[in-house]
CSV table of C-alpha atoms and ligand atoms in Angstrom, one decimal:
chain,number,residue,atom,x,y,z
A,1375,MET,CA,88.0,105.8,80.3
A,1376,LYS,CA,85.4,104.7,78.2
A,1377,LEU,CA,82.9,102.6,80.6
A,1378,ILE,CA,79.6,101.4,79.8
A,1379,LEU,CA,76.1,101.6,82.2
A,1380,GLY,CA,74.2,98.7,81.3
A,1381,VAL,CA,70.7,99.4,84.0
A,1382,ALA,CA,68.3,97.0,84.6
A,1383,GLY,CA,64.6,97.2,84.9
A,1384,GLY,CA,63.7,97.7,88.8
A,1385,ILE,CA,62.8,100.9,90.9
A,1386,ALA,CA,66.1,102.2,91.2
A,1387,ALA,CA,67.0,102.3,87.4
A,1388,TYR,CA,66.6,106.4,88.2
A,1389,LYS,CA,69.4,106.4,90.7
A,1390,ALA,CA,71.6,105.6,87.6
A,1391,ALA,CA,71.0,109.2,85.8
A,1392,GLU,CA,73.0,110.1,89.3
A,1393,LEU,CA,75.4,107.7,88.9
A,1394,ALA,CA,75.6,108.4,84.8
A,1395,ARG,CA,76.3,112.3,86.0
A,1396,LEU,CA,79.2,111.4,89.0
A,1397,LEU,CA,80.7,109.7,85.8
A,1398,MET,CA,80.5,112.0,83.3
A,1399,GLN,CA,81.6,113.9,85.5
A,1400,GLU,CA,84.5,112.6,86.9
A,1401,GLY,CA,86.0,112.9,83.3
A,1402,HIS,CA,84.8,109.1,81.9
A,1403,GLU,CA,83.2,108.7,78.5
A,1404,VAL,CA,79.6,106.9,79.9
A,1405,GLN,CA,77.5,104.0,77.0
A,1406,VAL,CA,74.7,103.9,78.3
A,1407,VAL,CA,73.2,100.5,77.3
A,1408,MET,CA,69.4,99.9,79.0
A,1409,THR,CA,67.4,96.6,78.9
A,1410,PRO,CA,63.5,96.6,77.8
A,1411,ALA,CA,62.3,96.1,81.3
A,1412,ALA,CA,64.2,99.9,82.4
A,1413,GLU,CA,62.9,101.1,79.5
A,1414,GLU,CA,59.8,101.0,81.7
A,1415,PHE,CA,61.0,103.3,85.0
A,1416,VAL,CA,63.9,105.4,83.0
A,1417,ARG,CA,63.1,106.9,79.0
A,1418,PRO,CA,66.6,106.5,77.3
A,1419,LEU,CA,66.3,110.3,76.3
A,1420,THR,CA,67.0,111.0,79.9
A,1421,PHE,CA,70.1,109.5,80.0
A,1422,ALA,CA,71.1,110.3,76.3
A,1423,ALA,CA,71.5,114.4,77.6
A,1424,LEU,CA,73.0,112.9,80.2
A,1425,THR,CA,76.1,111.4,78.7
A,1426,GLY,CA,75.8,113.3,75.0
A,1427,ARG,CA,75.3,110.4,73.1
A,1428,LYS,CA,73.2,107.7,72.2
A,1429,VAL,CA,71.2,105.1,74.2
A,1430,LEU,CA,71.5,101.5,73.3
A,1431,THR,CA,68.2,99.6,73.7
A,1432,ASN,CA,67.0,96.9,71.3
A,1433,LEU,CA,69.2,94.8,69.9
A,1434,PHE,CA,67.9,94.4,66.6
A,1435,ALA,CA,67.0,98.3,66.7
A,1436,ILE,CA,71.0,98.7,66.4
A,1437,GLU,CA,72.9,99.8,62.5
A,1438,SER,CA,74.9,96.3,62.7
A,1439,ALA,CA,73.9,93.0,63.9
A,1440,ILE,CA,78.0,93.3,65.6
A,1441,GLU,CA,77.6,96.3,67.3
A,1442,HIS,CA,77.5,94.3,71.0
A,1443,ILE,CA,80.9,92.4,69.8
A,1444,SER,CA,82.0,95.9,68.6
A,1445,VAL,CA,80.5,98.8,72.1
A,1446,ALA,CA,82.2,95.1,74.0
A,1447,GLN,CA,85.9,95.7,72.5
A,1448,GLU,CA,85.4,99.6,72.7
A,1449,HIS,CA,84.9,99.9,76.3
A,1450,GLU,CA,87.3,99.1,79.2
A,1451,LEU,CA,85.1,98.6,82.7
A,1452,LEU,CA,81.6,97.2,81.9
A,1453,VAL,CA,79.1,99.5,85.1
A,1454,ILE,CA,75.1,97.2,85.9
A,1455,ALA,CA,74.2,99.8,88.2
A,1456,PRO,CA,71.0,98.2,89.2
A,1457,ALA,CA,71.5,95.1,88.3
A,1458,THR,CA,68.0,92.9,89.3
A,1459,ALA,CA,67.6,89.4,90.5
A,1460,ASP,CA,67.3,88.3,86.7
A,1461,LEU,CA,69.7,89.5,85.5
A,1462,ILE,CA,71.8,88.9,87.6
A,1463,ALA,CA,70.4,85.0,87.0
A,1464,ARG,CA,70.8,85.4,83.1
A,1465,MET,CA,74.7,87.1,83.4
A,1466,ALA,CA,75.3,84.1,85.5
A,1467,HIS,CA,74.5,82.1,83.2
A,1468,GLY,CA,75.5,83.0,80.2
A,1469,LEU,CA,72.4,83.5,78.1
A,1470,ALA,CA,71.9,86.4,76.0
A,1471,ASP,CA,69.2,86.8,74.5
A,1472,ASP,CA,69.2,91.8,74.7
A,1473,PHE,CA,72.1,94.0,73.6
A,1474,LEU,CA,73.4,93.9,77.2
A,1475,THR,CA,73.7,90.0,77.8
A,1476,THR,CA,74.6,89.8,74.6
A,1477,LEU,CA,77.0,92.3,74.9
A,1478,TYR,CA,78.3,90.9,79.0
A,1479,LEU,CA,79.1,87.6,77.0
A,1480,ALA,CA,80.9,89.5,74.1
A,1481,PHE,CA,83.4,91.7,77.1
A,1482,THR,CA,86.2,90.7,78.3
A,1483,GLY,CA,87.3,93.8,81.4
A,1484,PRO,CA,86.5,93.8,84.2
A,1485,VAL,CA,83.0,94.2,85.4
A,1486,VAL,CA,81.2,95.5,88.6
A,1487,LEU,CA,77.8,95.3,89.5
A,1488,ALA,CA,75.7,97.0,91.7
A,1489,PRO,CA,72.7,94.8,92.7
A,1490,ALA,CA,69.0,95.9,93.4
A,1491,MET,CA,65.9,94.3,94.3
A,1492,ASN,CA,63.7,92.8,97.2
A,1493,VAL,CA,65.2,91.8,100.4
A,1494,ASN,CA,63.3,88.2,100.0
A,1495,MET,CA,64.5,88.1,96.6
A,1496,TRP,CA,68.6,88.8,97.8
A,1497,GLN,CA,67.8,86.3,100.4
A,1498,HIS,CA,66.7,84.2,97.9
A,1499,PRO,CA,69.4,80.8,97.2
A,1500,ALA,CA,69.3,80.9,93.8
A,1501,THR,CA,71.2,84.3,93.5
A,1502,ARG,CA,73.1,84.2,96.6
A,1503,ALA,CA,74.6,81.4,94.5
A,1504,ASN,CA,74.0,83.5,91.6
A,1505,LEU,CA,76.4,85.8,93.3
A,1506,ASP,CA,78.8,83.8,94.4
A,1507,THR,CA,79.1,82.4,90.3
A,1508,LEU,CA,80.0,86.7,89.0
A,1509,ARG,CA,82.4,86.9,92.5
A,1510,GLY,CA,83.8,83.5,91.1
A,1511,ARG,CA,84.4,85.1,87.6
A,1512,GLY,CA,86.3,88.1,89.6
A,1513,HIS,CA,83.3,90.6,89.2
A,1514,ARG,CA,83.3,93.6,91.6
A,1515,ILE,CA,80.2,93.4,94.5
A,1516,VAL,CA,78.6,96.8,95.4
A,1517,GLU,CA,76.5,95.3,98.0
A,1518,PRO,CA,73.2,97.6,98.3
A,1519,ASP,CA,72.3,98.9,101.3
A,1520,SER,CA,69.8,97.3,104.2
A,1521,GLY,CA,66.6,100.2,104.8
A,1522,TYR,CA,63.4,100.9,104.0
A,1523,LEU,CA,63.0,99.4,99.9
A,1524,ALA,CA,59.4,99.8,97.6
A,1525,CYS,CA,58.0,97.0,98.0
A,1526,GLY,CA,58.0,98.4,101.7
A,1527,MET,CA,60.4,96.0,104.2
A,1528,THR,CA,63.5,97.1,104.7
A,1529,GLY,CA,66.7,95.1,104.5
A,1530,PRO,CA,69.2,94.7,102.7
A,1531,GLY,CA,68.2,94.8,98.6
A,1532,ARG,CA,68.8,99.0,98.1
A,1533,LEU,CA,70.6,100.4,95.6
A,1534,ALA,CA,74.2,101.8,96.4
A,1535,ASP,CA,74.3,105.4,96.6
A,1536,PRO,CA,75.9,106.1,93.8
A,1537,GLU,CA,78.8,107.9,95.6
A,1538,ILE,CA,79.2,104.3,96.6
A,1539,ILE,CA,79.6,102.7,93.6
A,1540,ALA,CA,81.6,105.7,92.0
A,1541,GLU,CA,84.2,104.6,94.4
A,1542,ALA,CA,83.8,101.3,93.2
A,1543,ILE,CA,84.7,102.2,90.2
A,1544,ALA,CA,87.1,104.0,90.9
A,1545,ARG,CA,88.7,101.6,92.6
A,1546,GLU,CA,88.5,99.3,90.0
A,1547,VAL,CA,90.0,102.0,87.2
A,1548,HIS,CA,93.0,102.4,89.0
A,1549,GLN,CA,93.4,98.7,90.1
A,1550,ARG,CA,97.4,98.9,90.8
A,1551,ARG,CA,99.2,95.7,90.2
A,1552,ASP,CA,101.0,96.7,93.1
A,1553,LEU,CA,101.7,92.8,94.3
A,1554,GLU,CA,102.9,92.5,90.7
A,1555,GLY,CA,105.8,89.4,91.7
A,1556,GLU,CA,104.7,88.3,94.3
A,1557,THR,CA,104.4,84.9,96.0
A,1558,LEU,CA,101.4,85.4,99.0
A,1559,LEU,CA,100.9,82.4,100.6
A,1560,ILE,CA,97.1,82.3,102.5
A,1561,THR,CA,95.5,79.8,104.2
A,1562,ALA,CA,91.0,80.0,104.9
A,1563,GLY,CA,88.7,78.0,106.0
A,1564,PRO,CA,87.7,76.2,108.9
A,1565,THR,CA,89.6,73.5,110.0
A,1566,GLN,CA,87.4,70.2,110.4
A,1567,GLU,CA,88.2,67.3,113.7
A,1568,PRO,CA,87.4,64.1,113.4
A,1569,LEU,CA,86.3,62.4,116.1
A,1570,ASP,CA,85.4,59.4,115.1
A,1571,PRO,CA,84.7,58.3,110.8
A,1572,VAL,CA,81.6,60.3,110.9
A,1573,ARG,CA,81.8,62.5,113.5
A,1574,TYR,CA,84.3,66.2,113.4
A,1575,ILE,CA,84.7,69.7,116.1
A,1576,SER,CA,85.5,72.3,113.4
A,1577,ASN,CA,84.3,76.3,114.0
A,1578,ARG,CA,81.5,78.8,111.4
A,1579,SER,CA,84.9,80.3,108.9
A,1580,SER,CA,82.7,80.6,105.9
A,1581,GLY,CA,86.9,80.7,103.5
A,1582,LYS,CA,84.7,84.7,102.8
A,1583,MET,CA,87.8,86.5,104.1
A,1584,GLY,CA,90.3,84.6,103.0
A,1585,TYR,CA,89.2,84.0,100.1
A,1586,ALA,CA,88.4,87.8,99.2
A,1587,LEU,CA,91.6,88.1,99.9
A,1588,ALA,CA,93.2,86.2,97.6
A,1589,GLU,CA,90.7,87.1,95.2
A,1590,ALA,CA,92.2,91.4,95.9
A,1591,ALA,CA,95.5,90.0,95.7
A,1592,VAL,CA,95.0,88.1,92.5
A,1593,ALA,CA,93.3,91.4,90.6
A,1594,ARG,CA,96.4,93.6,92.2
A,1595,GLY,CA,99.0,91.3,90.3
A,1596,ALA,CA,99.9,88.4,92.9
A,1597,ARG,CA,101.3,84.7,92.3
A,1598,VAL,CA,98.6,83.5,95.1
A,1599,ILE,CA,98.5,80.4,96.8
A,1600,LEU,CA,95.3,78.6,99.0
A,1601,ILE,CA,95.6,76.9,101.7
A,1602,SER,CA,92.0,76.2,101.8
A,1603,GLY,CA,90.0,74.7,104.9
A,1604,PRO,CA,86.5,73.2,104.2
A,1605,VAL,CA,84.4,75.3,102.6
A,1606,HIS,CA,81.1,76.5,99.9
A,1607,LEU,CA,83.5,78.6,97.1
A,1608,PRO,CA,84.0,78.5,94.5
A,1609,PRO,CA,87.6,79.2,94.4
A,1610,PRO,CA,88.8,82.9,93.1
A,1611,PRO,CA,90.2,82.8,89.4
A,1612,GLY,CA,93.9,82.7,89.4
A,1613,VAL,CA,94.4,81.5,92.2
A,1614,GLU,CA,97.1,77.8,92.6
A,1615,ILE,CA,94.0,76.1,95.0
A,1616,ILE,CA,95.3,73.3,97.9
A,1617,ASN,CA,92.5,71.8,99.6
A,1618,VAL,CA,93.1,70.6,103.0
A,1619,ARG,CA,90.8,69.5,106.4
A,1620,THR,CA,92.0,69.3,109.6
A,1621,ALA,CA,95.3,71.7,111.3
A,1622,ILE,CA,97.9,68.6,110.6
A,1623,GLU,CA,96.8,68.9,106.6
A,1624,MET,CA,97.5,71.8,106.2
A,1625,ARG,CA,100.1,72.3,108.2
A,1626,GLU,CA,102.2,70.2,106.3
A,1627,GLN,CA,100.9,72.3,103.5
A,1628,VAL,CA,102.3,74.9,104.6
A,1629,PHE,CA,105.8,74.2,105.2
A,1630,ALA,CA,105.8,72.4,101.6
A,1631,HIS,CA,104.6,76.1,99.8
A,1632,LEU,CA,106.6,78.5,102.0
A,1633,GLY,CA,110.4,78.4,99.7
A,1634,PRO,CA,108.5,80.8,97.2
A,1635,ALA,CA,106.5,82.3,99.5
A,1636,ASP,CA,107.1,86.3,99.7
A,1637,ILE,CA,104.3,87.8,102.3
A,1638,VAL,CA,101.9,84.8,104.2
A,1639,ILE,CA,98.3,85.8,105.5
A,1640,LYS,CA,97.0,83.2,108.4
A,1641,ALA,CA,92.8,83.8,107.8
A,1642,ALA,CA,92.1,80.5,108.5
A,1643,ALA,CA,90.7,79.5,112.2
A,1644,VAL,CA,92.5,76.7,112.6
A,1645,ALA,CA,91.6,74.6,115.3
A,1646,ASP,CA,93.0,74.6,118.4
A,1647,PHE,CA,92.4,70.7,119.9
A,1648,HIS,CA,92.1,67.4,117.9
A,1649,LEU,CA,91.3,63.8,119.3
A,1650,SER,CA,95.8,62.9,118.5
A,1651,LYS,CA,93.9,59.1,118.3
A,1652,VAL,CA,90.9,58.9,115.7
A,1653,PRO,CA,88.6,55.8,116.6
A,1654,ASP,CA,88.6,53.3,113.5
A,1655,GLN,CA,85.1,52.7,114.2
A,1656,LYS,CA,82.2,54.8,114.9
A,1657,VAL,CA,82.1,55.7,119.0
A,1658,LYS,CA,78.3,53.4,119.6
A,1659,LYS,CA,75.8,55.8,122.1
A,1660,THR,CA,77.0,53.1,125.2
A,1661,ALA,CA,76.7,55.2,127.4
A,1662,ALA,CA,75.1,59.2,129.0
A,1663,ARG,CA,78.0,61.0,129.3
A,1664,ILE,CA,81.1,60.6,127.3
A,1665,SER,CA,84.2,62.6,127.6
A,1666,MET,CA,86.8,63.0,125.1
A,1667,GLU,CA,91.5,64.3,125.6
A,1668,LEU,CA,91.5,66.5,123.4
A,1669,ASP,CA,95.5,67.3,122.3
A,1670,PRO,CA,96.4,70.3,121.2
A,1671,THR,CA,97.0,71.6,117.6
A,1672,PRO,CA,100.7,72.1,116.4
A,1673,ASP,CA,100.6,76.1,115.9
A,1674,ILE,CA,100.7,76.7,112.5
A,1675,LEU,CA,101.8,81.1,113.3
A,1676,ALA,CA,103.8,80.3,115.6
A,1677,GLU,CA,106.1,77.7,114.3
A,1678,LEU,CA,106.0,80.6,110.7
A,1679,GLY,CA,107.2,82.9,112.9
A,1680,ARG,CA,111.0,81.0,114.3
A,1681,LYS,CA,110.9,80.4,110.4
A,1682,LYS,CA,109.8,83.0,108.5
A,1683,GLY,CA,113.3,84.1,107.5
A,1684,ASP,CA,112.7,87.6,105.2
A,1685,ARG,CA,109.5,86.8,104.9
A,1686,LEU,CA,106.2,89.2,106.1
A,1687,LEU,CA,104.0,87.2,108.6
A,1688,ILE,CA,100.4,88.3,108.4
A,1689,GLY,CA,98.3,86.8,111.6
A,1690,PHE,CA,94.4,86.8,113.0
A,1691,ALA,CA,93.4,87.6,115.7
A,1692,ALA,CA,89.6,86.5,116.3
A,1693,GLU,CA,88.3,87.3,119.6
A,1694,THR,CA,84.8,88.3,121.9
A,1695,GLN,CA,86.5,91.5,123.7
A,1696,ASN,CA,90.4,92.9,124.4
A,1697,LEU,CA,90.3,92.9,121.1
A,1698,GLN,CA,93.5,95.7,120.0
A,1699,GLN,CA,95.0,94.2,123.5
A,1700,GLU,CA,94.7,90.5,122.5
A,1701,ALA,CA,96.6,91.1,118.5
A,1702,ARG,CA,98.6,93.0,120.2
A,1703,ARG,CA,99.5,90.0,121.6
A,1704,LYS,CA,99.9,87.5,119.5
A,1705,LEU,CA,101.9,89.8,117.0
A,1706,GLU,CA,104.7,90.0,119.5
A,1707,SER,CA,104.0,85.9,121.0
A,1708,LYS,CA,104.3,84.5,117.1
A,1709,ASN,CA,106.6,87.7,115.8
A,1710,CYS,CA,104.3,88.3,112.9
A,1711,ASP,CA,104.1,91.7,111.3
A,1712,MET,CA,100.7,92.6,111.1
A,1713,VAL,CA,97.7,91.6,112.7
A,1714,VAL,CA,93.9,92.0,111.9
A,1715,GLY,CA,91.9,91.7,115.1
A,1716,ASN,CA,88.9,90.6,114.2
A,1717,LEU,CA,86.0,90.8,117.3
A,1718,VAL,CA,84.0,88.0,116.8
A,1719,GLY,CA,80.0,87.0,117.8
A,1720,VAL,CA,79.0,90.6,117.3
A,1721,SER,CA,76.0,90.0,113.8
A,1722,ASP,CA,77.0,90.4,111.0
A,1723,SER,CA,81.1,91.2,110.8
A,1724,GLY,CA,83.3,88.7,111.4
A,1725,PHE,CA,82.7,84.9,110.5
A,1726,GLU,CA,80.3,83.7,107.6
A,1727,SER,CA,78.8,87.4,107.3
A,1728,ASP,CA,79.7,88.8,103.2
A,1729,GLN,CA,81.0,91.9,105.5
A,1730,ASN,CA,84.0,92.5,108.3
A,1731,GLU,CA,85.2,94.9,110.8
A,1732,VAL,CA,88.8,95.2,112.0
A,1733,ILE,CA,91.4,97.2,113.3
A,1734,LEU,CA,95.4,95.6,112.4
A,1735,VAL,CA,97.9,96.2,115.3
A,1736,LEU,CA,101.9,96.3,113.2
A,1737,ARG,CA,104.6,95.6,114.4
A,1738,THR,CA,106.0,99.1,114.8
A,1739,GLY,CA,103.6,100.6,117.2
A,1740,GLU,CA,100.6,101.7,114.7
A,1741,SER,CA,97.2,100.4,114.9
A,1742,ILE,CA,94.4,101.3,112.5
A,1743,PRO,CA,90.9,100.1,112.5
A,1744,LEU,CA,89.2,99.5,109.3
A,1745,PRO,CA,85.4,100.5,109.5
A,1746,ARG,CA,82.7,97.2,108.3
A,1747,ALA,CA,82.8,96.8,105.1
A,1748,PRO,CA,82.7,94.5,101.7
A,1749,LYS,CA,85.2,91.4,103.4
A,1750,ARG,CA,86.3,92.5,99.6
A,1751,GLU,CA,87.1,96.3,100.0
A,1752,ILE,CA,88.8,94.9,103.0
A,1753,ALA,CA,91.8,92.9,102.0
A,1754,ASP,CA,92.5,95.7,99.4
A,1755,HIS,CA,93.1,98.2,102.5
A,1756,ILE,CA,94.6,95.5,104.2
A,1757,PHE,CA,97.3,94.9,101.4
A,1758,ASP,CA,97.1,98.8,100.7
A,1759,HIS,CA,98.9,98.7,104.4
A,1760,VAL,CA,100.9,95.5,104.5
A,1761,LEU,CA,102.8,97.5,101.7
A,1762,LYS,CA,103.5,100.8,103.4
A,1763,LEU,CA,104.7,99.1,106.1
A,1764,ARG,CA,106.9,96.4,104.7
A,1765,LEU,CA,108.3,99.7,103.0
A,1766,ALA,CA,108.4,101.1,106.9
A,1767,LEU,CA,109.9,97.9,108.3
A,1768,HIS,CA,112.8,98.2,104.7
A,1769,ALA,CA,113.8,101.6,105.3
A,1770,ALA,CA,114.0,101.1,109.7
A,1771,ASN,CA,116.8,98.1,109.0
A,1772,GLY,CA,118.1,100.8,106.3
A,1773,HIS,CA,117.6,99.3,103.5
B,1965,PMT,O1,86.0,83.2,107.5
B,1965,PMT,P1,85.0,83.6,107.4
B,1965,PMT,O2,83.5,83.3,107.6
B,1965,PMT,O3,85.1,84.4,106.3
B,1965,PMT,O4,85.2,84.2,108.4
B,1965,PMT,C1,86.7,85.4,108.9
B,1965,PMT,C2,87.5,84.8,110.1
B,1965,PMT,C3,87.0,85.1,111.9
B,1965,PMT,C4,88.1,82.9,109.9
B,1965,PMT,C5,88.9,85.2,110.1
B,1965,PMT,O5,88.9,87.4,109.6
B,1965,PMT,C6,89.7,85.2,111.3
B,1965,PMT,O6,89.8,85.4,112.4
B,1965,PMT,N1,90.9,84.5,111.5
B,1965,PMT,C7,91.1,84.0,112.4
B,1965,PMT,C8,90.4,83.4,113.1
B,1965,PMT,C9,91.4,82.4,114.2
B,1965,PMT,O7,91.7,80.7,114.4
B,1965,PMT,O8,91.9,82.6,114.8
B,1965,PMT,P2,92.8,82.7,116.1
B,1965,PMT,O9,92.8,84.5,117.0
B,1965,PMT,O10,91.9,81.2,116.9
B,1965,PMT,O11,94.3,82.2,116.2
B,1965,PMT,C10,95.1,83.6,116.0
B,1965,PMT,C11,95.9,82.9,114.5
B,1965,PMT,O12,96.8,81.8,115.1
B,1965,PMT,C12,95.0,82.8,113.7
B,1965,PMT,O13,95.7,83.2,112.2
B,1965,PMT,C13,95.5,81.3,112.6
B,1965,PMT,O14,95.3,81.3,111.6
B,1965,PMT,C14,97.1,80.9,113.0
B,1965,PMT,N2,96.7,79.7,114.3
B,1965,PMT,C15,95.4,79.8,115.3
B,1965,PMT,C16,95.6,77.9,115.3
B,1965,PMT,C17,96.1,77.3,115.1
B,1965,PMT,N3,96.5,75.4,115.7
B,1965,PMT,N4,97.0,77.2,113.8
B,1965,PMT,C18,97.3,79.3,113.5
B,1965,PMT,O15,97.7,79.0,112.8
């Protein structure tokens, strides 16, 4: 494949040379583009020697005024490693003041970014917001590693290993369109159950897991209907988004859109209890203690289990203990084909985190642990197993 490797100016720029070598070894044609700052860290000659091609650098020292356009049109994938906080910000805002950023705006193919920066810069709300914008455009982000950073601090920010970046590129290159023709109904995020006009009960779900599933399904060619509780994420491009607030609204929308769905995935963290009669006015602080009687919300997954027909039904189970047993119990009692068991309450996994670590419990009796990985990657593994499961169930039913 014809790839562009964009290199931005950070201490990790030297690792891009190893990435260029790996990509050449895998048989890709690699065109390196460096920002002026990158040239301060590594000389273009290093990349020219590794790729056998002239490195593109200065926007004003090239042969044609439209070279960034032709380079964008001639290549199929854009990889940027390392992607610095500054470059990520310029990309998010559409600034185009050097060869790499002008090329980015002219490029219409898939984009893979491997960020690297100081831990505080990585965690800064501005960087988080810029990355959300880029994720929202469908770009694949290869999360940085945690560890000792060049600035002397420890934490996330170190460029992922070139082998890991090369694997992410390979996944993008071989991105299967194996969900083409399928309609997926996915729920995500928490629900909010009002206690009065200003208060509600909810939970820590950020929606990241469900949105990652929706993004992966669109990338694999599916039509995706995403029913989302209140979250702070932009909907992945290409999904049909339906926003809801309460469990009752979520149930209504799930059954209103069930018709065309071939696969239903319930990643939402639906509140189990609500106040069935919500007061019209704000509850006053008149007593030292207050008690409220909560009723169960409708169990949407259990109802889907009764009404699913030929559809594949995938539930989630968020548990703090006995993960596998609880996931299997939910699979049986709610007539699911797969339950994704998610250990919650441990750090950097489950709720809110960008990473997850789950166990897939299947109707066929198998249990498959998926080690910790970014939620987008976990989503792809879930779909790999959903498709395998469908083949196994068809074979077992003699189709
Ligand atoms: O959103 P993130 O921050 O990325 O976090 C991801 C996650 C932890 C929320 C997600 O991975 C997850 O585990 N989602 C399910 C959370 C949950 O509600 O689990 P549960 O064990 O309480 O429910 C079991 C299943 O029943 C779930 O599929 C749930 O959607 C469904 N359910 C629950 C209650 C209810 N009234 N109706 C339902 O359909």
